[in-house]
mmCIF file of C-alpha atoms and ligand atoms in Angstrom:
data_model
loop_
_atom_site.group_PDB
_atom_site.id
_atom_site.type_symbol
_atom_site.label_atom_id
_atom_site.label_comp_id
_atom_site.label_asym_id
_atom_site.label_seq_id
_atom_site.Cartn_x
_atom_site.Cartn_y
_atom_site.Cartn_z
ATOM 1 C CA UNK P 1 23.026 -10.217 -69.224
ATOM 2 C CA UNK P 2 22.853 -6.407 -68.615
ATOM 3 C CA UNK P 3 20.171 -7.025 -66.362
ATOM 4 C CA UNK P 4 22.012 -9.363 -64.099
ATOM 5 C CA UNK P 5 25.071 -6.941 -64.079
ATOM 6 C CA UNK P 6 22.905 -4.366 -63.179
ATOM 7 C CA UNK P 7 21.778 -6.666 -60.282
ATOM 8 C CA UNK P 8 24.985 -7.554 -59.006
ATOM 9 C CA UNK P 9 25.581 -3.781 -58.739
ATOM 10 C CA UNK P 10 22.902 -3.781 -55.890
ATOM 11 C CA UNK P 11 23.918 -6.749 -54.185
ATOM 12 C CA UNK P 12 26.269 -5.003 -51.506
ATOM 13 C CA UNK P 13 23.333 -2.643 -51.090
ATOM 14 C CA UNK P 14 20.661 -5.495 -50.507
ATOM 15 C CA UNK P 15 23.106 -7.352 -48.153
ATOM 16 C CA UNK P 16 23.653 -3.929 -46.021
ATOM 17 C CA UNK P 17 19.928 -3.727 -45.799
ATOM 18 C CA UNK P 18 19.353 -7.422 -44.893
ATOM 19 C CA UNK P 19 22.093 -6.990 -42.054
ATOM 20 C CA UNK P 20 20.196 -3.689 -40.986
ATOM 21 C CA UNK P 21 16.798 -5.321 -40.665
ATOM 22 C CA UNK P 22 18.280 -8.085 -38.807
ATOM 23 C CA UNK P 23 20.097 -6.192 -36.391
ATOM 24 C CA UNK P 24 17.087 -3.958 -35.918
ATOM 25 C CA UNK P 25 14.821 -7.248 -35.321
ATOM 26 C CA UNK P 26 17.188 -8.365 -32.918
ATOM 27 C CA UNK P 27 17.587 -5.002 -30.958
ATOM 28 C CA UNK P 28 13.810 -5.066 -31.019
ATOM 29 C CA UNK P 29 13.387 -8.599 -29.462
ATOM 30 C CA UNK P 30 16.022 -7.815 -26.897
ATOM 31 C CA UNK P 31 14.105 -4.963 -25.706
ATOM 32 C CA UNK P 32 10.875 -7.154 -25.902
ATOM 33 C CA UNK P 33 12.688 -9.735 -23.698
ATOM 34 C CA UNK P 34 13.767 -6.782 -21.265
ATOM 35 C CA UNK P 35 10.468 -5.419 -21.078
ATOM 36 C CA UNK P 36 8.957 -9.014 -20.630
ATOM 37 C CA UNK P 37 11.617 -9.723 -17.993
ATOM 38 C CA UNK P 38 10.812 -6.388 -16.021
ATOM 39 C CA UNK P 39 7.236 -7.301 -16.195
ATOM 40 C CA UNK P 40 8.101 -10.631 -14.798
ATOM 41 C CA UNK P 41 10.280 -9.058 -12.123
ATOM 42 C CA UNK P 42 7.373 -6.305 -11.480
ATOM 43 C CA UNK P 43 4.503 -9.068 -11.286
ATOM 44 C CA UNK P 44 6.863 -11.216 -8.843
ATOM 45 C CA UNK P 45 7.924 -8.449 -6.862
ATOM 46 C CA UNK P 46 4.961 -6.194 -6.796
ATOM 47 C CA UNK P 47 1.612 -8.096 -6.366
ATOM 48 C CA UNK P 48 -1.682 -8.964 -4.824
ATOM 49 C CA UNK P 49 -2.405 -12.292 -3.467
ATOM 50 C CA UNK P 50 -5.294 -13.621 -1.646
ATOM 51 C CA UNK P 51 -6.086 -16.352 1.193
ATOM 52 C CA UNK P 52 -9.072 -17.016 3.424
ATOM 53 C CA UNK P 53 -9.076 -15.237 6.717
ATOM 54 C CA UNK P 54 -11.957 -16.567 8.079
ATOM 55 C CA UNK P 55 -15.661 -17.109 8.245
ATOM 56 C CA UNK P 56 -18.670 -14.969 9.465
ATOM 57 C CA UNK P 57 -20.916 -16.669 11.730
ATOM 58 C CA UNK P 58 -23.325 -16.489 8.593
ATOM 59 C CA UNK P 59 -20.845 -18.986 6.887
ATOM 60 C CA UNK P 60 -19.657 -16.099 4.369
ATOM 61 C CA UNK P 61 -15.736 -16.223 3.634
ATOM 62 C CA UNK P 62 -13.800 -13.398 4.442
ATOM 63 C CA UNK P 63 -10.716 -12.894 2.265
ATOM 64 C CA UNK P 64 -7.371 -11.398 3.144
ATOM 65 C CA UNK P 65 -5.727 -9.525 0.290
ATOM 66 C CA UNK P 66 -1.888 -9.252 0.635
ATOM 67 C CA UNK P 67 -0.586 -6.236 -1.267
ATOM 68 C CA UNK P 68 3.392 -6.448 -1.702
ATOM 69 C CA UNK P 69 5.591 -3.812 -3.283
ATOM 70 C CA UNK P 70 9.232 -3.865 -4.981
ATOM 71 C CA UNK P 71 10.624 -3.320 -1.497
ATOM 72 C CA UNK P 72 8.970 -6.087 0.080
ATOM 73 C CA UNK P 73 6.456 -3.509 1.903
ATOM 74 C CA UNK P 74 3.635 -5.619 2.741
ATOM 75 C CA UNK P 75 -0.018 -4.557 3.687
ATOM 76 C CA UNK P 76 -2.752 -7.084 4.451
ATOM 77 C CA UNK P 77 -6.489 -5.840 4.005
ATOM 78 C CA UNK P 78 -9.695 -7.808 4.872
ATOM 79 C CA UNK P 79 -12.806 -7.308 3.026
ATOM 80 C CA UNK P 80 -14.597 -7.240 6.699
ATOM 81 C CA UNK P 81 -14.344 -3.630 7.852
ATOM 82 C CA UNK P 82 -11.799 -2.994 5.000
ATOM 83 C CA UNK P 83 -9.390 -3.664 7.997
ATOM 84 C CA UNK P 84 -5.759 -3.509 7.536
ATOM 85 C CA UNK P 85 -4.627 -6.307 9.698
ATOM 86 C CA UNK P 86 -0.939 -6.313 9.264
ATOM 87 C CA UNK P 87 1.367 -3.636 7.821
ATOM 88 C CA UNK P 88 4.934 -4.927 7.372
ATOM 89 C CA UNK P 89 7.874 -2.025 6.805
ATOM 90 C CA UNK P 90 11.665 -2.113 7.218
ATOM 91 C CA UNK P 91 13.577 -0.361 9.919
ATOM 92 C CA UNK P 92 16.995 1.390 9.576
ATOM 93 C CA UNK P 93 18.560 -2.039 9.082
ATOM 94 C CA UNK P 94 15.964 -3.275 6.669
ATOM 95 C CA UNK P 95 14.393 -5.404 9.020
ATOM 96 C CA UNK P 96 10.354 -5.550 7.972
ATOM 97 C CA UNK P 97 8.175 -5.794 10.954
ATOM 98 C CA UNK P 98 4.333 -5.294 11.572
ATOM 99 C CA UNK P 99 3.607 -1.942 12.730
ATOM 100 C CA UNK P 100 -0.110 -1.949 13.025
ATOM 101 C CA UNK P 101 -2.076 -3.382 16.263
ATOM 102 C CA UNK P 102 -4.744 -6.094 15.135
ATOM 103 C CA UNK P 103 -5.750 -9.766 16.029
ATOM 104 C CA UNK P 104 -4.570 -12.893 14.497
ATOM 105 C CA UNK P 105 -7.949 -14.084 13.350
ATOM 106 C CA UNK P 106 -11.078 -12.922 12.125
ATOM 107 C CA UNK P 107 -12.844 -13.782 15.541
ATOM 108 C CA UNK P 108 -10.995 -10.730 17.378
ATOM 109 C CA UNK P 109 -12.527 -8.385 14.896
ATOM 110 C CA UNK P 110 -16.094 -9.789 15.570
ATOM 111 C CA UNK P 111 -15.980 -9.325 19.504
ATOM 112 C CA UNK P 112 -15.919 -5.764 20.203
ATOM 113 C CA UNK P 113 -12.475 -4.317 18.954
ATOM 114 C CA UNK P 114 -11.514 -0.868 19.384
ATOM 115 C CA UNK P 115 -12.024 -0.053 15.612
ATOM 116 C CA UNK P 116 -8.277 -1.568 14.854
ATOM 117 C CA UNK P 117 -7.321 -0.815 11.420
ATOM 118 C CA UNK P 118 -10.767 -0.139 9.984
ATOM 119 C CA UNK P 119 -12.644 2.292 7.511
ATOM 120 C CA UNK P 120 -14.938 4.273 9.754
ATOM 121 C CA UNK P 121 -18.078 5.371 8.431
ATOM 122 C CA UNK P 122 -20.544 6.891 7.768
ATOM 123 C CA UNK P 123 -19.330 9.174 10.388
ATOM 124 C CA UNK P 124 -16.045 9.069 11.813
ATOM 125 C CA UNK P 125 -15.818 10.430 15.473
ATOM 126 C CA UNK P 126 -18.871 11.631 17.547
ATOM 127 C CA UNK P 127 -22.097 13.129 16.891
ATOM 128 C CA UNK P 128 -23.437 14.754 20.141
ATOM 129 C CA UNK P 129 -26.584 13.079 21.520
ATOM 130 C CA UNK P 130 -26.859 11.130 18.243
ATOM 131 C CA UNK P 131 -28.762 13.621 16.743
ATOM 132 C CA UNK P 132 -28.559 15.797 13.551
ATOM 133 C CA UNK P 133 -30.846 17.930 11.529
ATOM 134 C CA UNK P 134 -31.080 18.417 7.834
ATOM 135 C CA UNK P 135 -33.446 20.843 6.100
ATOM 136 C CA UNK P 136 -35.549 21.018 9.455
ATOM 137 C CA UNK P 137 -35.821 17.107 9.686
ATOM 138 C CA UNK P 138 -34.194 15.581 12.747
ATOM 139 C CA UNK P 139 -32.271 12.353 12.468
ATOM 140 C CA UNK P 140 -31.704 9.984 15.490
ATOM 141 C CA UNK P 141 -28.592 7.823 15.622
ATOM 142 C CA UNK P 142 -27.625 4.910 17.961
ATOM 143 C CA UNK P 143 -25.705 5.843 21.400
ATOM 144 C CA UNK P 144 -22.812 3.808 21.459
ATOM 145 C CA UNK P 145 -20.608 6.004 23.231
ATOM 146 C CA UNK P 146 -22.249 7.088 26.663
ATOM 147 C CA UNK P 147 -24.899 9.876 25.467
ATOM 148 C CA UNK P 148 -23.121 10.108 21.967
ATOM 149 C CA UNK P 149 -22.783 8.541 18.787
ATOM 150 C CA UNK P 150 -19.642 7.343 17.655
ATOM 151 C CA UNK P 151 -17.938 5.916 14.531
ATOM 152 C CA UNK P 152 -20.986 5.198 12.595
ATOM 153 C CA UNK P 153 -22.903 3.348 15.282
ATOM 154 C CA UNK P 154 -23.779 -0.215 16.114
ATOM 155 C CA UNK P 155 -22.820 -1.568 12.714
ATOM 156 C CA UNK P 156 -20.898 1.011 11.106
ATOM 157 C CA UNK P 157 -18.629 0.602 8.181
ATOM 158 C CA UNK P 158 -15.970 -1.433 10.289
ATOM 159 C CA UNK P 159 -18.234 -4.297 10.625
ATOM 160 C CA UNK P 160 -19.841 -4.738 7.143
ATOM 161 C CA UNK P 161 -18.562 -6.761 4.234
ATOM 162 C CA UNK P 162 -16.875 -4.631 1.314
ATOM 163 C CA UNK P 163 -16.975 -5.854 -2.158
ATOM 164 C CA UNK P 164 -13.135 -6.101 -3.560
ATOM 165 C CA UNK P 165 -11.881 -5.622 -6.850
ATOM 166 C CA UNK P 166 -7.912 -5.905 -7.310
ATOM 167 C CA UNK P 167 -6.068 -3.497 -9.433
ATOM 168 C CA UNK P 168 -2.492 -3.600 -10.475
ATOM 169 C CA UNK P 169 -0.328 -1.668 -12.792
ATOM 170 C CA UNK P 170 3.376 -0.886 -13.384
ATOM 171 C CA UNK P 171 3.582 1.582 -10.601
ATOM 172 C CA UNK P 172 1.501 0.272 -7.986
ATOM 173 C CA UNK P 173 -1.131 -2.633 -6.625
ATOM 174 C CA UNK P 174 -4.372 -1.129 -5.491
ATOM 175 C CA UNK P 175 -7.437 -2.977 -3.687
ATOM 176 C CA UNK P 176 -10.888 -1.247 -4.284
ATOM 177 C CA UNK P 177 -13.459 -1.871 -1.714
ATOM 178 C CA UNK P 178 -17.156 -0.765 -2.302
ATOM 179 C CA UNK P 179 -20.187 -0.821 0.002
ATOM 180 C CA UNK P 180 -23.612 0.356 -0.478
ATOM 181 C CA UNK P 181 -25.126 1.684 2.687
ATOM 182 C CA UNK P 182 -28.808 1.766 2.552
ATOM 183 C CA UNK P 183 -30.991 4.563 3.115
ATOM 184 C CA UNK P 184 -31.490 5.030 6.800
ATOM 185 C CA UNK P 185 -28.866 2.461 7.714
ATOM 186 C CA UNK P 186 -27.923 3.028 11.343
ATOM 187 C CA UNK P 187 -30.300 6.112 11.102
ATOM 188 C CA UNK P 188 -28.488 8.204 8.234
ATOM 189 C CA UNK P 189 -30.505 9.262 5.178
ATOM 190 C CA UNK P 190 -29.669 8.470 1.692
ATOM 191 C CA UNK P 191 -28.404 5.102 0.023
ATOM 192 C CA UNK P 192 -24.675 5.886 0.062
ATOM 193 C CA UNK P 193 -22.365 4.528 -2.379
ATOM 194 C CA UNK P 194 -18.930 4.238 -0.863
ATOM 195 C CA UNK P 195 -15.913 3.264 -2.507
ATOM 196 C CA UNK P 196 -12.312 2.924 -0.717
ATOM 197 C CA UNK P 197 -9.282 2.341 -2.452
ATOM 198 C CA UNK P 198 -6.139 1.198 -0.864
ATOM 199 C CA UNK P 199 -2.997 1.848 -3.235
ATOM 200 C CA UNK P 200 0.688 0.686 -2.335
ATOM 201 C CA UNK P 201 3.260 1.929 -4.491
ATOM 202 C CA UNK P 202 6.914 1.541 -4.717
ATOM 203 C CA UNK P 203 7.914 4.852 -2.737
ATOM 204 C CA UNK P 204 6.469 2.874 0.549
ATOM 205 C CA UNK P 205 3.247 4.843 0.495
ATOM 206 C CA UNK P 206 -0.076 3.582 1.466
ATOM 207 C CA UNK P 207 -2.610 5.814 -0.253
ATOM 208 C CA UNK P 208 -6.453 5.723 1.074
ATOM 209 C CA UNK P 209 -9.000 7.192 -1.328
ATOM 210 C CA UNK P 210 -12.309 7.682 -0.244
ATOM 211 C CA UNK P 211 -15.309 8.553 -2.658
ATOM 212 C CA UNK P 212 -19.035 8.512 -2.113
ATOM 213 C CA UNK P 213 -22.310 9.753 -3.338
ATOM 214 C CA UNK P 214 -25.874 9.722 -2.063
ATOM 215 C CA UNK P 215 -29.592 9.994 -3.268
ATOM 216 C CA UNK P 216 -30.695 12.260 -0.498
ATOM 217 C CA UNK P 217 -28.976 15.002 1.628
ATOM 218 C CA UNK P 218 -26.684 13.256 4.380
ATOM 219 C CA UNK P 219 -23.553 13.564 6.331
ATOM 220 C CA UNK P 220 -20.404 11.757 5.772
ATOM 221 C CA UNK P 221 -17.118 11.849 7.548
ATOM 222 C CA UNK P 222 -15.000 8.857 6.522
ATOM 223 C CA UNK P 223 -11.587 7.934 8.051
ATOM 224 C CA UNK P 224 -8.994 5.013 8.802
ATOM 225 C CA UNK P 225 -8.472 3.741 12.255
ATOM 226 C CA UNK P 226 -4.991 2.094 12.209
ATOM 227 C CA UNK P 227 -3.282 1.967 15.627
ATOM 228 C CA UNK P 228 0.769 2.222 14.713
ATOM 229 C CA UNK P 229 3.639 1.128 16.876
ATOM 230 C CA UNK P 230 6.604 1.989 14.702
ATOM 231 C CA UNK P 231 8.738 -0.324 16.932
ATOM 232 C CA UNK P 232 7.044 -3.425 15.847
ATOM 233 C CA UNK P 233 6.858 -4.774 19.248
ATOM 234 C CA UNK P 234 3.464 -4.483 20.714
ATOM 235 C CA UNK P 235 4.472 -5.156 24.355
ATOM 236 C CA UNK P 236 6.178 -1.660 24.219
ATOM 237 C CA UNK P 237 4.306 1.530 24.737
ATOM 238 C CA UNK P 238 4.328 4.446 21.926
ATOM 239 C CA UNK P 239 5.392 7.241 24.541
ATOM 240 C CA UNK P 240 8.865 7.646 22.974
ATOM 241 C CA UNK P 241 7.608 7.893 19.554
ATOM 242 C CA UNK P 242 8.025 11.700 18.121
ATOM 243 C CA UNK P 243 5.140 13.327 16.665
ATOM 244 C CA UNK P 244 4.663 16.265 14.922
ATOM 245 C CA UNK P 245 1.153 17.649 13.925
ATOM 246 C CA UNK P 246 1.033 20.516 11.233
ATOM 247 C CA UNK P 247 -1.456 22.469 13.323
ATOM 248 C CA UNK P 248 -1.443 25.780 15.572
ATOM 249 C CA UNK P 249 -4.848 24.849 17.187
ATOM 250 C CA UNK P 250 -6.792 22.064 18.237
ATOM 251 C CA UNK P 251 -10.367 21.782 19.432
ATOM 252 C CA UNK P 252 -10.950 21.234 23.227
ATOM 253 C CA UNK P 253 -13.747 18.816 24.538
ATOM 254 C CA UNK P 254 -16.259 18.402 27.124
ATOM 255 C CA UNK P 255 -16.548 15.654 29.410
ATOM 256 C CA UNK P 256 -17.944 13.331 26.890
ATOM 257 C CA UNK P 257 -15.271 14.246 24.280
ATOM 258 C CA UNK P 258 -17.619 16.506 22.268
ATOM 259 C CA UNK P 259 -15.782 19.598 20.897
ATOM 260 C CA UNK P 260 -16.979 22.890 22.881
ATOM 261 C CA UNK P 261 -16.683 24.812 19.679
ATOM 262 C CA UNK P 262 -13.453 26.610 20.693
ATOM 263 C CA UNK P 263 -10.516 26.598 18.539
ATOM 264 C CA UNK P 264 -7.554 26.862 21.009
ATOM 265 C CA UNK P 265 -3.999 27.569 20.130
ATOM 266 C CA UNK P 266 -1.454 25.034 20.999
ATOM 267 C CA UNK P 267 1.215 27.219 21.973
ATOM 268 C CA UNK P 268 2.427 27.026 25.400
ATOM 269 C CA UNK P 269 0.167 23.830 26.134
ATOM 270 C CA UNK P 270 0.897 20.020 25.943
ATOM 271 C CA UNK P 271 -1.006 20.078 22.621
ATOM 272 C CA UNK P 272 1.833 21.879 20.702
ATOM 273 C CA UNK P 273 3.305 19.380 18.183
ATOM 274 C CA UNK P 274 4.394 21.921 15.720
ATOM 275 C CA UNK P 275 7.883 20.619 16.041
ATOM 276 C CA UNK P 276 8.344 16.954 16.658
ATOM 277 C CA UNK P 277 8.237 15.721 20.538
ATOM 278 C CA UNK P 278 7.791 12.643 22.272
ATOM 279 C CA UNK P 279 4.402 11.439 22.821
ATOM 280 C CA UNK P 280 5.070 10.854 26.713
ATOM 281 C CA UNK P 281 6.688 14.115 27.372
ATOM 282 C CA UNK P 282 3.781 15.923 28.623
ATOM 283 C CA UNK P 283 0.897 13.290 28.402
ATOM 284 C CA UNK P 284 0.642 13.235 31.890
ATOM 285 C CA UNK P 285 0.886 17.022 32.777
ATOM 286 C CA UNK P 286 -1.675 18.638 34.855
ATOM 287 C CA UNK P 287 -4.183 19.588 32.156
ATOM 288 C CA UNK P 288 -8.108 19.566 32.199
ATOM 289 C CA UNK P 289 -7.932 18.580 28.432
ATOM 290 C CA UNK P 290 -5.521 15.525 28.954
ATOM 291 C CA UNK P 291 -7.684 14.472 32.133
ATOM 292 C CA UNK P 292 -11.008 14.555 29.932
ATOM 293 C CA UNK P 293 -9.140 12.374 26.975
ATOM 294 C CA UNK P 294 -7.197 10.162 29.573
ATOM 295 C CA UNK P 295 -4.249 11.275 27.305
ATOM 296 C CA UNK P 296 -4.455 12.665 23.818
ATOM 297 C CA UNK P 297 -7.845 11.871 22.206
ATOM 298 C CA UNK P 298 -8.498 15.264 20.185
ATOM 299 C CA UNK P 299 -8.872 16.598 16.876
ATOM 300 C CA UNK P 300 -6.195 19.207 15.834
ATOM 301 C CA UNK P 301 -7.070 22.059 13.206
ATOM 302 C CA UNK P 302 -4.380 21.414 10.223
ATOM 303 C CA UNK P 303 -2.944 24.435 8.593
ATOM 304 C CA UNK P 304 -3.168 25.290 5.140
ATOM 305 C CA UNK P 305 -6.801 23.917 4.476
ATOM 306 C CA UNK P 306 -7.025 25.532 1.163
ATOM 307 C CA UNK P 307 -3.893 23.845 -0.305
ATOM 308 C CA UNK P 308 -5.095 20.114 -1.004
ATOM 309 C CA UNK P 309 -2.917 17.495 -0.195
ATOM 310 C CA UNK P 310 -0.237 18.576 2.327
ATOM 311 C CA UNK P 311 1.791 17.138 5.036
ATOM 312 C CA UNK P 312 -0.593 16.764 8.234
ATOM 313 C CA UNK P 313 1.548 14.724 10.699
ATOM 314 C CA UNK P 314 4.787 12.745 11.144
ATOM 315 C CA UNK P 315 5.463 9.927 13.752
ATOM 316 C CA UNK P 316 9.129 8.971 14.163
ATOM 317 C CA UNK P 317 10.386 5.915 16.330
ATOM 318 C CA UNK P 318 14.070 6.792 17.169
ATOM 319 C CA UNK P 319 15.084 3.284 18.074
ATOM 320 C CA UNK P 320 13.926 1.362 14.653
ATOM 321 C CA UNK P 321 14.328 4.658 12.854
ATOM 322 C CA UNK P 322 10.889 3.860 11.148
ATOM 323 C CA UNK P 323 9.457 7.165 10.037
ATOM 324 C CA UNK P 324 5.885 7.738 9.132
ATOM 325 C CA UNK P 325 4.549 10.879 7.090
ATOM 326 C CA UNK P 326 0.549 11.482 6.829
ATOM 327 C CA UNK P 327 -0.475 13.573 3.889
ATOM 328 C CA UNK P 328 -4.216 14.610 3.470
ATOM 329 C CA UNK P 329 -6.692 17.171 2.292
ATOM 330 C CA UNK P 330 -8.984 16.993 5.206
ATOM 331 C CA UNK P 331 -9.242 20.002 7.687
ATOM 332 C CA UNK P 332 -8.457 17.886 10.881
ATOM 333 C CA UNK P 333 -6.588 14.943 12.460
ATOM 334 C CA UNK P 334 -7.683 13.097 15.526
ATOM 335 C CA UNK P 335 -4.350 12.244 17.610
ATOM 336 C CA UNK P 336 -5.477 9.270 19.905
ATOM 337 C CA UNK P 337 -2.883 7.540 22.089
ATOM 338 C CA UNK P 338 -4.638 4.321 22.752
ATOM 339 C CA UNK P 339 -5.865 5.465 26.345
ATOM 340 C CA UNK P 340 -8.745 3.041 26.408
ATOM 341 C CA UNK P 341 -6.597 0.057 25.797
ATOM 342 C CA UNK P 342 -6.370 -1.923 29.031
ATOM 343 C CA UNK P 343 -4.287 -5.015 28.681
ATOM 344 C CA UNK P 344 -7.338 -7.279 27.911
ATOM 345 C CA UNK P 345 -7.369 -7.776 24.166
ATOM 346 C CA UNK P 346 -4.941 -10.430 22.726
ATOM 347 C CA UNK P 347 -1.971 -8.982 20.924
ATOM 348 C CA UNK P 348 -0.762 -10.543 17.610
ATOM 349 C CA UNK P 349 2.653 -11.675 18.884
ATOM 350 C CA UNK P 350 1.417 -12.940 22.083
ATOM 351 C CA UNK P 351 0.449 -11.044 25.255
ATOM 352 C CA UNK P 352 -2.106 -8.244 25.362
ATOM 353 C CA UNK P 353 -2.339 -4.814 24.298
ATOM 354 C CA UNK P 354 -1.775 -2.532 27.253
ATOM 355 C CA UNK P 355 -2.571 1.208 27.674
ATOM 356 C CA UNK P 356 -0.745 3.485 25.147
ATOM 357 C CA UNK P 357 0.646 0.612 22.910
ATOM 358 C CA UNK P 358 -0.696 2.184 19.766
ATOM 359 C CA UNK P 359 -1.413 5.597 18.372
ATOM 360 C CA UNK P 360 -3.994 6.767 15.653
ATOM 361 C CA UNK P 361 -3.904 9.756 13.467
ATOM 362 C CA UNK P 362 -6.989 9.623 12.148
ATOM 363 C CA UNK P 363 -7.811 12.288 8.998
ATOM 364 C CA UNK P 364 -10.925 13.826 9.034
ATOM 365 C CA UNK P 365 -13.490 16.604 9.441
ATOM 366 C CA UNK P 366 -13.943 17.928 13.053
ATOM 367 C CA UNK P 367 -16.336 15.753 15.345
ATOM 368 C CA UNK P 368 -19.749 16.739 15.834
ATOM 369 C CA UNK P 369 -19.932 18.923 12.664
ATOM 370 C CA UNK P 370 -23.241 18.362 11.840
ATOM 371 C CA UNK P 371 -24.401 20.030 14.914
ATOM 372 C CA UNK P 372 -21.643 22.894 14.991
ATOM 373 C CA UNK P 373 -22.068 25.941 12.936
ATOM 374 C CA UNK P 374 -18.543 26.978 12.976
ATOM 375 C CA UNK P 375 -17.178 24.030 11.620
ATOM 376 C CA UNK P 376 -16.724 23.216 7.930
ATOM 377 C CA UNK P 377 -19.781 21.354 6.532
ATOM 378 C CA UNK P 378 -19.884 17.699 6.264
ATOM 379 C CA UNK P 379 -23.002 17.956 4.199
ATOM 380 C CA UNK P 380 -23.272 15.790 0.942
ATOM 381 C CA UNK P 381 -26.298 16.466 -1.538
ATOM 382 C CA UNK P 382 -27.380 14.322 -4.407
ATOM 383 C CA UNK P 383 -25.383 14.981 -7.424
ATOM 384 C CA UNK P 384 -22.202 15.773 -5.407
ATOM 385 C CA UNK P 385 -19.165 13.580 -4.965
ATOM 386 C CA UNK P 386 -17.506 13.305 -1.818
ATOM 387 C CA UNK P 387 -13.749 12.603 -2.489
ATOM 388 C CA UNK P 388 -10.805 12.928 0.023
ATOM 389 C CA UNK P 389 -7.295 11.173 0.009
ATOM 390 C CA UNK P 390 -4.798 10.306 2.795
ATOM 391 C CA UNK P 391 -1.364 8.808 2.237
ATOM 392 C CA UNK P 392 0.709 7.124 4.878
ATOM 393 C CA UNK P 393 4.328 7.300 3.744
ATOM 394 C CA UNK P 394 7.146 5.243 5.256
ATOM 395 C CA UNK P 395 10.903 5.600 5.181
ATOM 396 C CA UNK P 396 13.769 5.584 7.883
ATOM 397 C CA UNK P 397 15.804 7.989 9.464
HETATM 398 C C1 GLA N 12 -11.372 7.070 18.559
HETATM 399 C C2 GLA N 12 -12.002 7.855 19.456
HETATM 400 C C3 GLA N 12 -11.610 7.306 20.906
HETATM 401 C C4 GLA N 12 -11.714 6.119 21.019
HETATM 402 C C5 GLA N 12 -11.432 5.442 19.693
HETATM 403 C C6 GLA N 12 -11.829 3.787 19.810
HETATM 404 O O1 GLA N 12 -10.175 7.462 18.322
HETATM 405 O O2 GLA N 12 -11.740 9.444 19.330
HETATM 406 O O3 GLA N 12 -12.256 8.230 21.908
HETATM 407 O O4 GLA N 12 -13.339 5.970 20.788
HETATM 408 O O5 GLA N 12 -11.646 5.797 18.660
HETATM 409 O O6 GLA N 12 -11.489 3.059 20.953
#
């Protein structure tokens, strides 16, 4: 009896505890559900999907990976050449349009392509005479650009099949591409293990991370060769796009587009993009360098080279309001205004790509660095890691 009396005393307390536990369980369940919903939302809005893009003549299937973020920004990448085939970003009215030049099908990329959207390696840009020396040994590369070697040779990284791995977390989606370039492939020494990771996050930034190691001393200079037309209309020239390049100097070139070794101040020249200006403003000026490049096709010496990631360039299309910022840790940026496009290649939306319907901002080390003693070194030794990052961030103004 006494016992039961004492127990009765505790009944209200027990009830309170029970109610509390139940409430707590309910809240936990609710937050679990919320989390589940959120994850569900994330995975529906923020994802990677795959489809077949075509077949190589060997019968090997090429896959297209579509990375989509929460804002509906979309990047299509194929495992052939690591090529960005489509990049859809919103304009000031929220209308998504494709802003990179490319082809509708794999066939377009298999016939000579001007490197549309591709990863470039082992050496982005030119090497004079296709020759360089490491430790007294001369290496000879293909001459695929007149007397010079360009963009890795006859079968550069833009023409190989990469092994693809999909990665996604709560903040972003990534496609990691790996390729082993064998010792002496295209004439370059060393087995070069390369990984290029594309990451799309929810701030509309597309990051490209490059990593490489070699078992012999070699030279490396990787870049991304997307041609942008922020209007999303490939029948329009890019001459009214406004470009800013964070550089006080550029590298003048000889008649074959090899840097002369001079660092020339941009001030007072058509090469001055320190404040944003229209590409077309001075592109046709009487200027020997513009004549040699048939327009802009030069490497700018970026400022703040000791600062790691920093803003290198911006591009703005006043009509659509699309604005792109390029961040990098690289010393240079090749600004190329599609001068060799000649209206023969078929455009994605119909018609053809005419001269200056796309521009490239290729972050990189300076052209011909292996042969220019005053340029920063591009040498990679065994035990070292080549590591660099460039981001293309999209917004509207
Ligand atoms: C680079 C070069 C250009 C041209 C294009 C591809 O940007 O600098 O001269 O070769 O690639 O056509």
